[in-house]
XYZ file of C-alpha atoms in Angstrom:
686
model
C -1.747 -9.967 23.115
C -4.289 -9.880 26.006
C -6.844 -12.712 25.878
C -10.337 -11.216 25.831
C -11.941 -14.188 27.513
C -11.315 -16.490 30.442
C -10.249 -19.498 28.555
C -10.881 -22.978 30.090
C -9.200 -26.090 28.723
C -9.358 -29.736 29.850
C -6.249 -30.715 31.776
C -3.675 -32.329 29.527
C -1.174 -33.415 32.095
C -1.096 -37.208 32.182
C -1.522 -38.819 35.544
C 1.603 -40.900 34.850
C 3.554 -37.873 35.953
C 5.632 -37.600 32.794
C 5.482 -34.012 31.652
C 6.161 -35.110 28.020
C 2.959 -37.077 28.081
C -0.338 -35.488 27.025
C -3.927 -36.323 27.199
C -6.362 -35.849 24.331
C -9.877 -36.423 25.498
C -12.164 -38.574 23.194
C -15.078 -36.738 21.904
C -13.626 -33.296 22.418
C -15.626 -30.706 20.350
C -12.692 -28.449 19.896
C -10.621 -31.275 18.520
C -13.195 -32.355 15.982
C -13.838 -28.777 14.877
C -10.081 -28.337 14.271
C -9.872 -31.533 12.364
C -12.694 -30.375 10.218
C -10.935 -27.084 9.508
C -7.833 -28.941 8.413
C -9.862 -31.200 6.151
C -11.685 -28.307 4.573
C -8.400 -26.532 3.770
C -7.166 -29.644 2.077
C -10.200 -30.126 0.036
C -10.304 -26.488 -1.141
C -6.840 -26.781 -2.501
C -7.854 -29.764 -4.640
C -10.368 -27.692 -6.613
C -7.650 -25.439 -8.126
C -7.161 -25.858 -11.857
C -4.168 -24.792 -14.028
C -4.072 -21.136 -14.761
C -4.304 -19.957 -18.315
C -3.676 -16.768 -20.313
C -6.798 -14.599 -20.320
C -8.001 -15.892 -16.923
C -9.782 -13.004 -15.024
C -9.505 -12.187 -11.389
C -11.220 -9.455 -9.347
C -8.026 -8.447 -7.678
C -4.299 -9.209 -7.707
C -4.636 -10.736 -4.220
C -7.187 -13.256 -5.461
C -4.865 -14.171 -8.237
C -1.940 -14.648 -5.846
C -4.002 -16.854 -3.625
C -5.223 -18.917 -6.586
C -1.696 -19.292 -8.001
C -0.296 -20.170 -4.561
C -2.978 -22.894 -4.086
C -2.041 -24.301 -7.529
C 1.607 -24.259 -6.697
C 1.228 -26.081 -3.440
C -0.807 -28.753 -5.126
C 1.948 -29.180 -7.679
C 4.929 -29.292 -5.445
C 6.443 -25.735 -5.370
C 5.737 -22.282 -3.986
C 5.685 -18.778 -5.416
C 6.746 -15.237 -4.460
C 6.027 -11.730 -5.695
C 8.534 -10.358 -8.057
C 8.316 -6.867 -9.762
C 5.267 -4.609 -10.018
C 4.775 -1.776 -12.502
C 2.866 1.412 -11.615
C 1.530 4.383 -13.632
C 0.155 7.756 -12.544
C -3.425 6.937 -13.779
C -3.856 3.296 -13.101
C -1.674 2.837 -10.049
C -0.186 -0.589 -10.107
C -1.210 -2.189 -13.372
C 1.193 -5.098 -13.641
C 2.117 -7.867 -11.075
C 4.659 -10.695 -11.634
C 4.426 -13.867 -9.649
C 7.261 -16.367 -10.039
C 8.453 -19.698 -8.695
C 10.242 -19.519 -5.466
C 13.434 -20.793 -7.213
C 13.282 -17.988 -9.916
C 16.331 -15.926 -10.601
C 19.793 -16.074 -8.932
C 21.079 -14.716 -5.658
C 23.459 -11.865 -5.884
C 26.735 -12.395 -4.008
C 26.771 -10.645 -0.641
C 29.537 -9.099 1.262
C 30.715 -11.601 3.792
C 30.815 -10.470 7.393
C 34.158 -9.990 8.982
C 34.117 -13.206 11.008
C 36.441 -16.100 11.315
C 33.973 -18.719 9.938
C 31.314 -17.106 7.918
C 28.242 -19.065 6.958
C 28.136 -20.080 3.293
C 24.657 -21.410 2.678
C 23.762 -22.692 -0.844
C 21.045 -20.653 -2.508
C 17.956 -22.457 -3.632
C 17.488 -20.189 -6.695
C 18.256 -21.844 -9.942
C 16.811 -19.500 -12.540
C 13.434 -21.404 -12.853
C 11.247 -19.651 -15.433
C 7.831 -20.730 -14.104
C 5.725 -17.644 -13.733
C 2.333 -15.942 -13.843
C 2.114 -12.251 -15.013
C -0.959 -10.171 -14.370
C -2.169 -7.044 -16.087
C -4.917 -4.704 -14.877
C -7.581 -3.242 -17.236
C -10.663 -1.136 -16.744
C -13.901 -2.543 -17.986
C -17.083 -0.580 -17.634
C -15.527 1.576 -15.035
C -14.397 -1.443 -12.965
C -10.826 -2.701 -12.484
C -10.089 -6.348 -13.264
C -6.876 -8.372 -13.583
C -6.099 -10.890 -16.376
C -3.367 -13.384 -16.902
C -1.166 -12.015 -19.571
C 1.699 -14.650 -19.461
C 1.800 -18.036 -17.869
C 4.486 -20.710 -17.855
C 4.524 -23.921 -15.772
C 7.910 -25.218 -17.020
C 10.332 -25.842 -14.158
C 14.015 -26.672 -14.254
C 14.098 -28.349 -10.923
C 12.388 -31.235 -9.219
C 8.955 -30.647 -7.839
C 8.226 -31.718 -4.238
C 5.884 -34.383 -2.853
C 2.910 -33.428 -0.668
C 4.808 -34.273 2.548
C 7.652 -32.155 1.442
C 5.962 -29.089 -0.137
C 4.179 -28.156 3.115
C 7.705 -27.576 4.710
C 8.408 -24.720 2.243
C 8.616 -21.336 4.087
C 5.738 -19.972 2.053
C 3.315 -22.497 3.572
C 4.684 -22.601 7.060
C 2.295 -19.956 8.316
C 0.949 -19.811 11.872
C -2.681 -18.700 11.776
C -3.910 -16.054 14.295
C -5.924 -18.608 16.315
C -2.758 -20.817 16.601
C -0.696 -17.833 17.511
C -2.974 -17.094 20.533
C -2.930 -20.704 21.574
C 0.866 -20.875 21.278
C 1.254 -17.707 23.437
C -1.125 -19.038 26.044
C 0.594 -22.406 26.251
C 3.950 -20.635 26.429
C 2.687 -18.582 29.246
C 1.415 -21.671 31.044
C 5.000 -22.969 30.954
C 4.733 -25.367 28.099
C 8.103 -26.011 26.362
C 8.220 -25.617 22.539
C 8.161 -29.256 21.722
C 5.105 -29.858 24.051
C 3.305 -26.921 22.442
C 3.665 -28.579 19.119
C 2.409 -31.910 20.440
C -0.659 -30.253 22.030
C -1.523 -28.545 18.669
C -1.201 -31.801 16.828
C -3.485 -33.444 19.255
C -6.085 -30.684 19.233
C -6.161 -30.582 15.394
C -6.259 -34.344 15.170
C -3.240 -34.707 12.838
C -0.351 -36.963 12.876
C 3.016 -35.955 14.415
C 4.924 -33.556 12.008
C 1.805 -32.869 9.906
C 1.081 -29.326 11.180
C 1.231 -26.501 8.608
C 4.355 -25.258 10.470
C 7.294 -26.848 12.153
C 8.800 -26.583 15.648
C 11.376 -24.102 14.399
C 8.533 -21.758 13.349
C 6.924 -21.977 16.780
C 10.300 -21.290 18.453
C 10.911 -18.159 16.158
C 7.449 -16.940 16.781
C 7.766 -17.224 20.644
C 11.113 -15.586 20.476
C 9.867 -12.736 18.322
C 6.860 -12.270 20.694
C 8.991 -12.478 23.803
C 8.351 -8.896 24.618
C 4.709 -9.353 23.859
C 4.718 -12.419 26.130
C 6.328 -10.488 28.984
C 3.823 -7.674 28.624
C 1.008 -10.218 28.418
C 2.292 -11.867 31.604
C 2.193 -8.559 33.438
C -1.233 -7.830 32.174
C -2.505 -11.261 33.139
C -0.897 -11.035 36.539
C -2.653 -7.696 37.204
C -5.839 -9.054 35.702
C -5.707 -12.073 37.881
C -5.034 -10.182 41.124
C -7.839 -7.726 40.340
C -10.359 -10.408 39.302
C -9.650 -12.649 42.205
C -10.233 -9.661 44.534
C -13.502 -8.946 42.689
C -14.485 -12.608 43.091
C -13.802 -12.382 46.857
C -15.783 -9.246 47.161
C -18.665 -10.918 45.190
C -18.604 -13.787 47.700
C -18.676 -11.376 50.571
C -21.601 -9.515 49.000
C -23.616 -12.743 48.602
C -22.759 -13.944 52.093
C -24.281 -10.530 53.588
C -27.543 -11.167 51.622
C -27.724 -14.957 52.169
C -26.619 -16.260 55.609
C -26.587 -19.827 54.201
C -23.934 -18.964 51.710
C -20.535 -20.163 52.699
C -17.028 -19.307 51.304
C -13.382 -19.509 52.305
C -10.071 -18.551 50.829
C -6.295 -18.646 51.446
C -3.661 -15.981 50.664
C 0.016 -16.451 49.589
C 3.077 -14.827 51.173
C 2.220 -11.527 49.410
C -1.243 -11.532 50.870
C -2.746 -12.169 47.445
C -5.879 -14.453 47.028
C -4.503 -17.972 46.425
C -7.281 -20.518 46.591
C -10.988 -19.810 47.025
C -14.114 -22.022 47.491
C -17.793 -21.464 47.951
C -21.165 -23.160 48.414
C -24.828 -22.318 48.590
C -27.451 -22.946 51.184
C -29.513 -25.033 48.794
C -26.474 -27.158 48.041
C -25.879 -27.915 51.646
C -29.588 -28.861 52.187
C -29.430 -31.052 49.018
C -26.291 -32.802 50.485
C -28.171 -33.764 53.643
C -30.477 -35.820 51.440
C -28.116 -37.123 48.742
C -24.642 -36.673 50.083
C -23.981 -40.400 50.220
C -22.077 -40.229 46.904
C -19.991 -37.194 45.768
C -18.298 -36.606 42.434
C -15.342 -34.237 42.622
C -14.668 -33.113 39.047
C -11.195 -31.470 38.409
C -11.226 -31.777 34.631
C -10.896 -28.101 33.613
C -8.203 -25.365 34.193
C -8.220 -21.726 33.307
C -5.258 -20.848 31.109
C -5.968 -17.172 31.586
C -5.681 -17.290 35.382
C -3.687 -20.427 35.856
C -6.369 -21.868 38.246
C -7.595 -25.431 38.514
C -11.409 -25.725 38.658
C -12.843 -28.280 41.144
C -16.669 -28.852 41.409
C -18.460 -31.125 43.885
C -21.500 -32.832 42.454
C -24.163 -35.190 43.603
C -27.077 -37.011 42.221
C -30.711 -36.285 43.404
C -33.454 -38.810 43.553
C -34.496 -37.926 40.052
C -31.133 -38.842 38.641
C -30.036 -35.197 37.985
C -26.757 -33.610 38.712
C -26.747 -31.184 41.703
C -23.752 -28.970 42.642
C -22.500 -28.986 46.258
C -19.626 -26.563 45.980
C -16.965 -25.072 43.792
C -13.220 -24.346 44.245
C -10.464 -22.530 42.348
C -6.964 -23.754 43.178
C -3.585 -22.360 42.472
C -2.003 -25.699 41.737
C -2.627 -29.404 41.677
C -0.513 -30.216 44.721
C -1.542 -32.506 47.661
C -1.498 -29.363 49.896
C -4.124 -27.555 47.750
C -6.371 -30.605 47.476
C -6.107 -31.148 51.223
C -7.282 -27.528 51.803
C -10.110 -28.076 49.309
C -11.364 -31.259 50.982
C -11.208 -29.658 54.483
C -13.078 -26.656 53.308
C -15.766 -28.759 51.589
C -16.239 -30.820 54.775
C -16.801 -27.550 56.717
C -19.318 -26.485 54.084
C -21.292 -29.700 54.503
C -21.059 -29.490 58.348
C -18.618 -32.344 58.902
C -20.737 -35.115 57.201
C -18.344 -37.206 55.147
C -19.621 -38.915 51.975
C -19.972 -42.584 51.745
C -18.262 -42.603 48.412
C -16.223 -40.059 46.458
C -15.687 -40.302 42.577
C -12.650 -38.470 41.066
C -10.277 -38.674 38.170
C -6.898 -40.338 38.383
C -4.709 -37.948 40.367
C -1.978 -39.079 42.803
C -2.033 -35.839 44.857
C -5.813 -35.940 45.184
C -5.730 -39.686 46.092
C -3.294 -38.968 48.926
C -5.400 -35.989 50.212
C -8.586 -38.185 50.161
C -6.850 -40.965 52.058
C -5.879 -38.486 54.748
C -8.981 -36.264 54.970
C -11.699 -38.840 54.258
C -10.310 -42.058 55.623
C -13.744 -43.797 55.940
C -14.857 -42.680 52.462
C -14.595 -45.172 49.621
C -12.530 -43.574 46.815
C -13.510 -44.649 43.239
C -11.966 -43.403 39.948
C -14.575 -42.707 37.405
C -14.300 -45.202 34.484
C -15.390 -42.542 31.970
C -12.220 -40.608 32.741
C -10.126 -43.563 32.225
C -11.834 -44.554 28.887
C -11.445 -40.943 27.591
C -7.635 -41.250 27.984
C -7.175 -44.650 26.376
C -6.983 -43.220 22.839
C -4.281 -40.694 23.795
C -2.288 -43.468 25.598
C -2.498 -46.385 23.239
C -3.876 -45.505 19.745
C -0.453 -44.615 18.407
C 1.542 -47.623 19.774
C -1.226 -50.076 18.911
C -2.044 -48.531 15.511
C -4.749 -50.615 13.644
C -5.059 -53.013 16.638
C -6.297 -50.168 18.944
C -10.030 -50.683 18.173
C -9.725 -54.414 18.985
C -7.977 -53.607 22.169
C -10.639 -51.142 23.170
C -13.366 -53.620 22.593
C -11.463 -56.194 24.753
C -10.874 -53.501 27.509
C -14.550 -52.669 27.578
C -15.302 -56.416 28.280
C -12.656 -56.389 31.032
C -14.271 -53.440 32.672
C -17.452 -55.515 33.361
C -15.782 -58.624 34.813
C -17.135 -58.918 38.310
C -14.759 -61.449 39.877
C -11.365 -60.269 41.131
C -9.495 -63.515 40.120
C -11.106 -63.382 36.668
C -10.211 -59.737 36.223
C -6.522 -60.205 37.043
C -6.319 -63.271 34.847
C -7.897 -61.582 31.921
C -5.792 -58.550 32.437
C -2.634 -60.566 32.110
C -4.005 -62.178 28.894
C -4.841 -58.613 27.480
C -1.441 -57.063 28.102
C 0.371 -60.146 26.814
C -1.847 -60.304 23.594
C -1.299 -56.621 22.772
C 2.388 -56.566 23.955
C 1.658 -53.974 26.668
C 3.350 -55.764 29.672
C 5.962 -53.019 29.885
C 3.697 -50.053 29.003
C 3.730 -47.326 31.688
C 0.153 -46.399 31.267
C -1.125 -49.934 31.603
C 1.081 -50.397 34.669
C -0.586 -47.250 36.117
C -4.131 -48.506 35.355
C -3.285 -51.782 37.107
C -1.884 -50.089 40.151
C -5.280 -48.105 40.338
C -7.326 -51.262 39.706
C -8.845 -51.178 43.274
C -10.291 -47.768 42.475
C -12.021 -48.349 39.134
C -12.449 -52.047 38.368
C -16.074 -53.312 38.827
C -14.653 -56.447 40.378
C -13.242 -54.314 43.275
C -15.807 -51.660 43.667
C -19.016 -53.638 42.997
C -20.061 -53.574 46.589
C -19.470 -49.891 47.036
C -22.493 -47.568 46.795
C -22.388 -45.327 43.775
C -26.179 -44.379 43.249
C -25.884 -44.670 39.443
C -23.311 -41.893 39.185
C -21.138 -44.147 36.816
C -23.837 -44.332 34.046
C -23.127 -42.643 30.783
C -26.177 -40.415 31.275
C -24.893 -38.991 34.505
C -21.394 -38.443 33.093
C -23.003 -36.548 30.203
C -25.081 -34.442 32.565
C -21.870 -33.374 34.342
C -20.195 -32.451 31.049
C -23.223 -30.399 30.026
C -23.311 -28.653 33.391
C -19.610 -27.787 33.143
C -19.900 -26.565 29.552
C -22.788 -24.290 30.545
C -20.854 -22.505 33.377
C -17.563 -22.374 31.427
C -18.837 -20.785 28.215
C -18.420 -17.123 27.149
C -16.720 -15.542 30.191
C -14.718 -12.458 30.419
C -13.685 -12.684 34.092
C -13.994 -14.644 37.221
C -16.913 -12.585 38.513
C -18.967 -13.580 35.429
C -18.007 -17.241 36.048
C -19.147 -16.879 39.663
C -22.467 -15.454 38.533
C -23.006 -18.301 36.077
C -22.253 -20.864 38.763
C -24.657 -18.966 40.991
C -27.426 -19.301 38.412
C -26.835 -22.996 37.620
C -26.077 -24.199 41.120
C -29.231 -23.918 43.372
C -31.193 -27.163 43.509
C -34.393 -25.104 43.608
C -33.748 -24.167 39.909
C -34.231 -27.867 38.960
C -37.112 -28.358 36.465
C -39.680 -30.958 36.684
C -38.146 -32.993 34.010
C -38.736 -36.767 34.588
C -41.908 -36.323 36.707
C -44.058 -37.656 33.970
C -46.668 -40.405 34.106
C -45.263 -43.762 35.178
C -47.122 -46.457 33.414
C -47.362 -50.128 34.434
C -45.737 -52.798 32.328
C -46.269 -56.022 34.077
C -49.320 -55.457 36.343
C -47.388 -57.257 39.204
C -48.408 -55.980 42.717
C -44.626 -55.367 43.426
C -44.644 -52.832 40.412
C -47.762 -51.134 41.540
C -46.310 -50.691 45.056
C -42.933 -49.441 43.809
C -44.659 -46.797 41.680
C -46.303 -45.324 44.738
C -43.001 -45.011 46.673
C -40.204 -44.285 44.193
C -39.426 -41.230 42.078
C -40.091 -41.710 38.342
C -36.334 -42.046 37.698
C -35.833 -44.748 40.314
C -39.051 -46.474 39.429
C -38.029 -46.515 35.722
C -34.767 -48.330 36.752
C -36.541 -50.817 38.994
C -39.248 -51.412 36.464
C -36.653 -52.394 33.890
C -35.356 -55.035 36.435
C -38.834 -56.200 37.154
C -39.555 -56.753 33.462
C -36.244 -58.654 32.956
C -36.805 -60.723 36.169
C -39.667 -62.557 34.297
C -37.004 -64.199 32.111
C -35.229 -65.971 35.045
C -35.809 -69.273 36.792
C -35.243 -69.809 40.461
C -33.835 -73.086 41.724
C -33.511 -73.796 45.372
C -30.196 -75.307 46.530
C -29.497 -77.834 49.210
C -28.089 -75.255 51.613
C -31.209 -73.133 51.382
C -29.891 -70.587 48.963
C -31.222 -70.009 45.485
C -29.851 -70.026 42.003
C -31.126 -67.385 39.498
C -30.551 -68.543 35.883
C -31.671 -66.834 32.633
C -33.858 -69.008 30.577
C -31.588 -68.578 27.543
C -28.499 -68.525 29.676
C -27.672 -64.978 28.368
C -25.677 -64.177 31.491
C -23.965 -65.951 34.438
C -25.841 -67.594 37.240
C -26.318 -65.590 40.480
C -26.562 -66.985 43.997
C -29.428 -65.356 45.943
C -29.625 -65.730 49.709
C -33.060 -65.176 51.572
C -33.398 -64.696 55.243
C -37.112 -64.759 55.962
C -36.925 -63.835 59.644
C -36.075 -60.215 58.932
C -36.900 -60.197 55.173
C -33.308 -59.804 54.002
C -32.152 -60.681 50.487
C -28.667 -60.879 49.198
C -27.548 -61.428 45.643
C -24.130 -62.239 44.404
C -24.328 -59.527 41.747
C -24.409 -56.832 44.505
C -26.633 -54.552 42.462
C -28.516 -53.210 45.520
C -25.277 -52.442 47.397
C -23.985 -50.662 44.190
C -27.002 -48.683 43.209
C -29.702 -48.902 45.865
C -32.020 -50.642 43.323
C -32.943 -54.288 43.678
C -31.657 -56.618 40.918
C -33.700 -58.840 38.651
C -32.495 -61.919 40.420
C -33.652 -60.813 43.881
C -36.968 -59.540 42.418
C -37.586 -62.904 40.786
C -37.166 -64.702 44.077
C -39.590 -62.265 45.801
C -42.100 -62.959 43.051
C -41.689 -66.609 43.566
C -42.159 -66.183 47.279
C -45.560 -64.385 46.434
C -44.485 -60.978 47.764
C -47.016 -58.273 46.669
C -44.869 -55.461 48.166
C -41.225 -55.013 48.571
C -39.835 -54.790 52.155
C -39.251 -51.125 53.249
C -35.520 -51.635 53.611
C -35.224 -51.962 49.791
C -36.719 -48.519 49.276
C -33.711 -46.381 50.378
C -34.565 -42.794 51.288
C -32.494 -41.309 48.472
C -34.766 -42.838 45.896
C -38.184 -42.217 47.540
C -40.740 -39.712 46.309
C -41.086 -38.158 49.756
C -37.415 -37.298 49.873
C -37.482 -34.743 46.950
C -36.327 -31.202 47.398
C -39.665 -29.907 46.002
C -43.180 -31.304 46.014
C -44.021 -34.281 43.955
C -47.347 -34.841 42.234
C -49.875 -36.237 44.764
C -51.714 -39.485 44.490
C -54.771 -37.945 43.056
C -52.777 -36.633 40.079
C -51.358 -40.172 39.515
C -54.969 -41.593 39.681
C -56.013 -39.088 37.144
C -53.183 -40.085 34.968
C -54.156 -43.792 35.334
C -57.702 -42.954 34.200
C -56.273 -40.986 31.181
C -54.088 -43.875 30.285
C -56.954 -46.352 30.336
C -59.143 -44.101 28.179
C -56.372 -43.557 25.638
C -55.526 -47.280 25.738
C -59.165 -48.123 24.786
C -59.040 -45.660 22.011
C -55.833 -46.866 20.525
C -56.961 -50.539 20.757
C -59.945 -49.765 18.621
C -57.964 -47.497 16.272
C -55.383 -50.329 15.790
C -58.062 -52.915 15.009
C -59.882 -50.654 12.418
C -56.542 -49.510 10.784
C -55.218 -52.998 10.090
C -58.160 -53.898 7.846
C -56.668 -52.214 4.805
C -53.383 -50.566 3.675
C -55.250 -47.368 2.832
C -56.644 -47.145 6.448
C -53.248 -47.929 7.940
C -51.456 -45.275 5.962
C -54.062 -42.693 6.803
C -53.904 -43.433 10.546
C -50.088 -43.505 10.543
C -50.118 -40.094 8.802
C -52.584 -38.508 11.183
C -50.941 -39.908 14.313
C -47.528 -38.739 13.264
C -48.776 -35.172 12.825
C -50.774 -35.356 16.160
C -47.705 -36.554 17.960
C -45.586 -33.634 16.675
C -48.307 -31.137 17.577
C -48.692 -32.581 21.129
C -44.950 -32.403 21.769
C -44.915 -28.769 20.815
C -47.583 -27.895 23.386
C -46.433 -26.640 26.839
C -46.638 -29.111 29.722
C -49.021 -28.146 32.535
C -48.287 -28.804 36.198
C -51.161 -31.125 36.670
C -53.450 -33.160 34.401
C -57.158 -32.869 35.263
C -59.348 -35.514 33.790
C -62.629 -34.190 32.371
C -63.662 -36.410 29.588
C -66.682 -38.780 28.782
C -66.202 -42.371 29.027
C -65.053 -44.456 26.109
C -68.082 -44.647 23.840
C -66.406 -45.546 20.539
C -68.883 -47.435 18.480
C -67.759 -50.146 16.147
C -69.124 -50.107 12.667
């Protein structure tokens, strides 16, 4: 069985190092689809009614499937007994009987010292369904000529009937998955566990048992060996084609960079590449790098690593790509060394990864001055796999408490609440919780709050990475196609102008006006949100010259703000600016109280500025035109609102028309620039 596609799966090896431990990622589309399939099979069987004499079927296969579903629902299975054939009609009678029908004939015992003497399950049960074929209007049909549902044995419950051999069938999709996992070195019991996780069923609830998987793999051993040989040949040929593709691109594009290693047989082992646009983007936004190692190719046995960054519009940009033979510290070290060469020796300020011991050690050696952060979204995606089974119904409560713990900003408070959490849910000795605690300096907000992350830990950015990876990993037949898909998706010049829409003012504060002229729409939107919320805070000067920022409803904790007027420096205990490069609401409130009309230049970091974009931004004239348009539309809508509120009939009419107009406008293509050419507002009131 030769896989037709290059199949990528999310890595399922747990970072705890126990090979018996597996990871099921929350929100995995494949899992939900499999679960839906299992559910649909269950519901279809519930719709089967008791067969009756005279019931008509289009074919004997339809009748067998119907009777089989009925039997499964009622606690037994069936088998095909005799069939009767004639010269003119062919097979015209089919007998289906209970699996315990008849009696076993005595067999000759083998000439062995201790022959096996297994008890027969047949007990002469008379439950049956007989079919007879007839020709009606030239068409053949089958009808039930005899039916009996009287059994002389006990019928099985749902959790027992599924274990009958007739129902322990391994579907074709599962067969391919089993062979691929077997090829990847998974033992039989682990293969069963992976399938249970992917289908979203409880342990032991698959439509087959471990023995069936073992027998299937043994039967297919020759096929597996042939498949291994085919895959080995395919891998060698495809990696050579990938290497040739890299050489071809390098000849056409001098900015394209690639590197590779070979094994003792001079076969391509690891390979990495990057693009000129990616390196130029790194020069602007290389302060924070996300190294994603989520996916592995089962077909080629290669681990995929992708280096990502975030541009000043909040979008994911790719810096480089690597395919590794294994997940060893040696392989990760080579990958990091190669990446540093690609980016011309400029180490990132922060690197964000998954929990991986070998990768952690490699980063500590190769990037000693880079802050290493473990992405919280990777941790949260593993929680269900780790703790949903041992905690049972208490898991949702635990997850809610863990989410709160993730946002604790003080180290002492974090460790105190951690101890309370593990004690409350009896997880003091849990190996995964111990692993998380040992990594707390890499993921806990209380430890990494002062590290610059440029908003790469937001759910939106995490989703954009997931979307990017899904796009480049879908529908491939070989590594060369994968390389081409990466080449299409990677260049920063392919970025669209999403997010470059009109930035409207909400507070009319001079600080807001100034920020709009400097920041990109993405960064301005984040800062604007903080400006709006800053108006809900009071500033109180302390005796030592510092300031206390307090919400008027005390909805969050107090923050200490320090102001140094000599060089216009401001520091807040929440450390939001150090974390994201965007001033917090507490600092903004103090600047407003100090009558600042513009933010100090130091609080407009280059990575969020409009003039640091990889492609031209709209000029100031375009923004001015947008302002004029906004004012004109605002005047119209004010008048429309006043007129529509005078009666219910008017309001319903306006709501109907505006809804249709909005849908029409959204369907229209967006132009590069908006030129204003309209008369002034001359709406007359009646």
